[in-house]
Amino acid sequence: MKFTRRDFIKNSFLLGSSFLFPPIPVYPAEKKEIKWIPAYEKLETEGKLAQRVKQAYAFFENCQLCPRKCGVNRQKGEKGFCRSPIKPMIFSYHPHFGEELSLVGEKGSGTIFFSHCNLRCIFCQNWPISHEGKGKEIKDEDLADVMLKLQSMGCHNINFVTPTHVMPNILNATRIALKKGLHLPLVYNTSGYERLEIVKLLEGIIDIYLPDFKYMDADKAAKYSAGASDYPEVTKKAIIEMHRQVGVLKLGHQGIAIRGLMIRHLVMPNRTAGTEKFIKWVAETLPKNTYINMMPQYRVEYKAYDYAEIARGITAQEFLEAMDWAEKYGLTNLDPQSVAVRNFYHHRRSS
Ligand code: SF4
């Protein structure tokens, strides 16, 4: 079905008529009640989860868990680019109410912030955690207990923030927690800098993929993310695979996300993120109703002050042009908060 300009405006009005956060998110996604079982539970029932944990742990011996492919032996205590030990380190965990509405619901998204990062953007807002590695080393069993604690607090999902370099620990902890009663969807909240082979290993374990797509140009990725010039190409492949596994976003009871792909794109000053190219790529590669969160909250953090191109926040005009491109290329499932911000800017202009 063709998505017209009128449909776009009507949909945007419905989503953002309160201008900021509508009380009930309305997505053009599946909303009917279905009996839901977490992906990893099915895999355990089939007797395959233990094998996946073993396969994942094997990567620690010659670490190739991410596109950096350091080749260090983390079993022996060697550290690669991410500086992560073999045990997971976490900075904090808590019900998070600042994530996408369909993850937050009433009780919050059960967020676990891992220390260290395999990408290390110079504008990272969590730089003490990602760059300096602030946090505490724990065992996989402790990580499982954290997941169960978040579940007991009523969280709607377990949201692993920056999981790539500790993926084997996450899989092991999931299996331990499953045996103790874990039954929530897992959210893989990643920078997008993922190897295809590793994402394939996660099939049947992760229910919700939440990748960033930060840049479309290799030189920007290299400049602002520690030489990761392959970021655009590897991230494209990873996201296509994520979509193959879980499809477009599906919502369950009260509009809570239960499965699917949700892509975040941070609009940056001076078109640094390549937003139009990103939207065009989504429109040409994935279904038009792929969930996209166009994020307006870029702020100057950490070393971004040293780069004139990104040493300011974005303007209303920069965010509005990004949303106009989404309309132009026919994307139909934009995050309600993105739509509300756009409507707010439009309202402010016309008043
Ligand atoms: S996870 Fe860390 S050590 Fe392993 S390849 Fe990536 S950056 Fe290197």
CSV table of C-alpha atoms and ligand atoms in Angstrom, one decimal, residues 63-66 68-72 74 79-83 118 164-165, ligand 1:
chain,number,residue,atom,x,y,z
A,63,CYS,CA,38.9,-12.9,20.7
A,64,GLN,CA,37.0,-12.1,17.6
A,65,LEU,CA,33.8,-11.2,19.2
A,66,CYS,CA,33.6,-7.9,17.3
A,68,ARG,CA,38.1,-5.2,15.9
A,69,LYS,CA,39.2,-8.9,15.8
A,70,CYS,CA,42.0,-8.3,18.4
A,71,GLY,CA,42.9,-12.0,18.6
A,72,VAL,CA,43.8,-11.8,22.3
A,74,ARG,CA,40.9,-13.3,27.2
A,79,LYS,CA,43.0,-7.5,26.9
A,80,GLY,CA,42.1,-6.2,23.5
A,81,PHE,CA,40.8,-2.8,22.2
A,82,CYS,CA,37.8,-2.9,24.6
A,83,ARG,CA,40.0,-3.6,27.6
A,118,ASN,CA,34.3,-2.1,21.6
A,164,THR,CA,29.1,-7.1,22.4
A,165,HIS,CA,32.3,-7.7,24.3
B,1,SF4,S1,35.5,-7.8,22.0
B,1,SF4,FE1,37.2,-6.6,22.7
B,1,SF4,S2,39.0,-7.9,22.7
B,1,SF4,FE2,37.3,-8.9,21.5
B,1,SF4,S3,37.7,-8.4,19.4
B,1,SF4,FE3,36.3,-6.8,20.2
B,1,SF4,S4,37.5,-5.2,21.0
B,1,SF4,FE4,38.9,-6.9,20.7
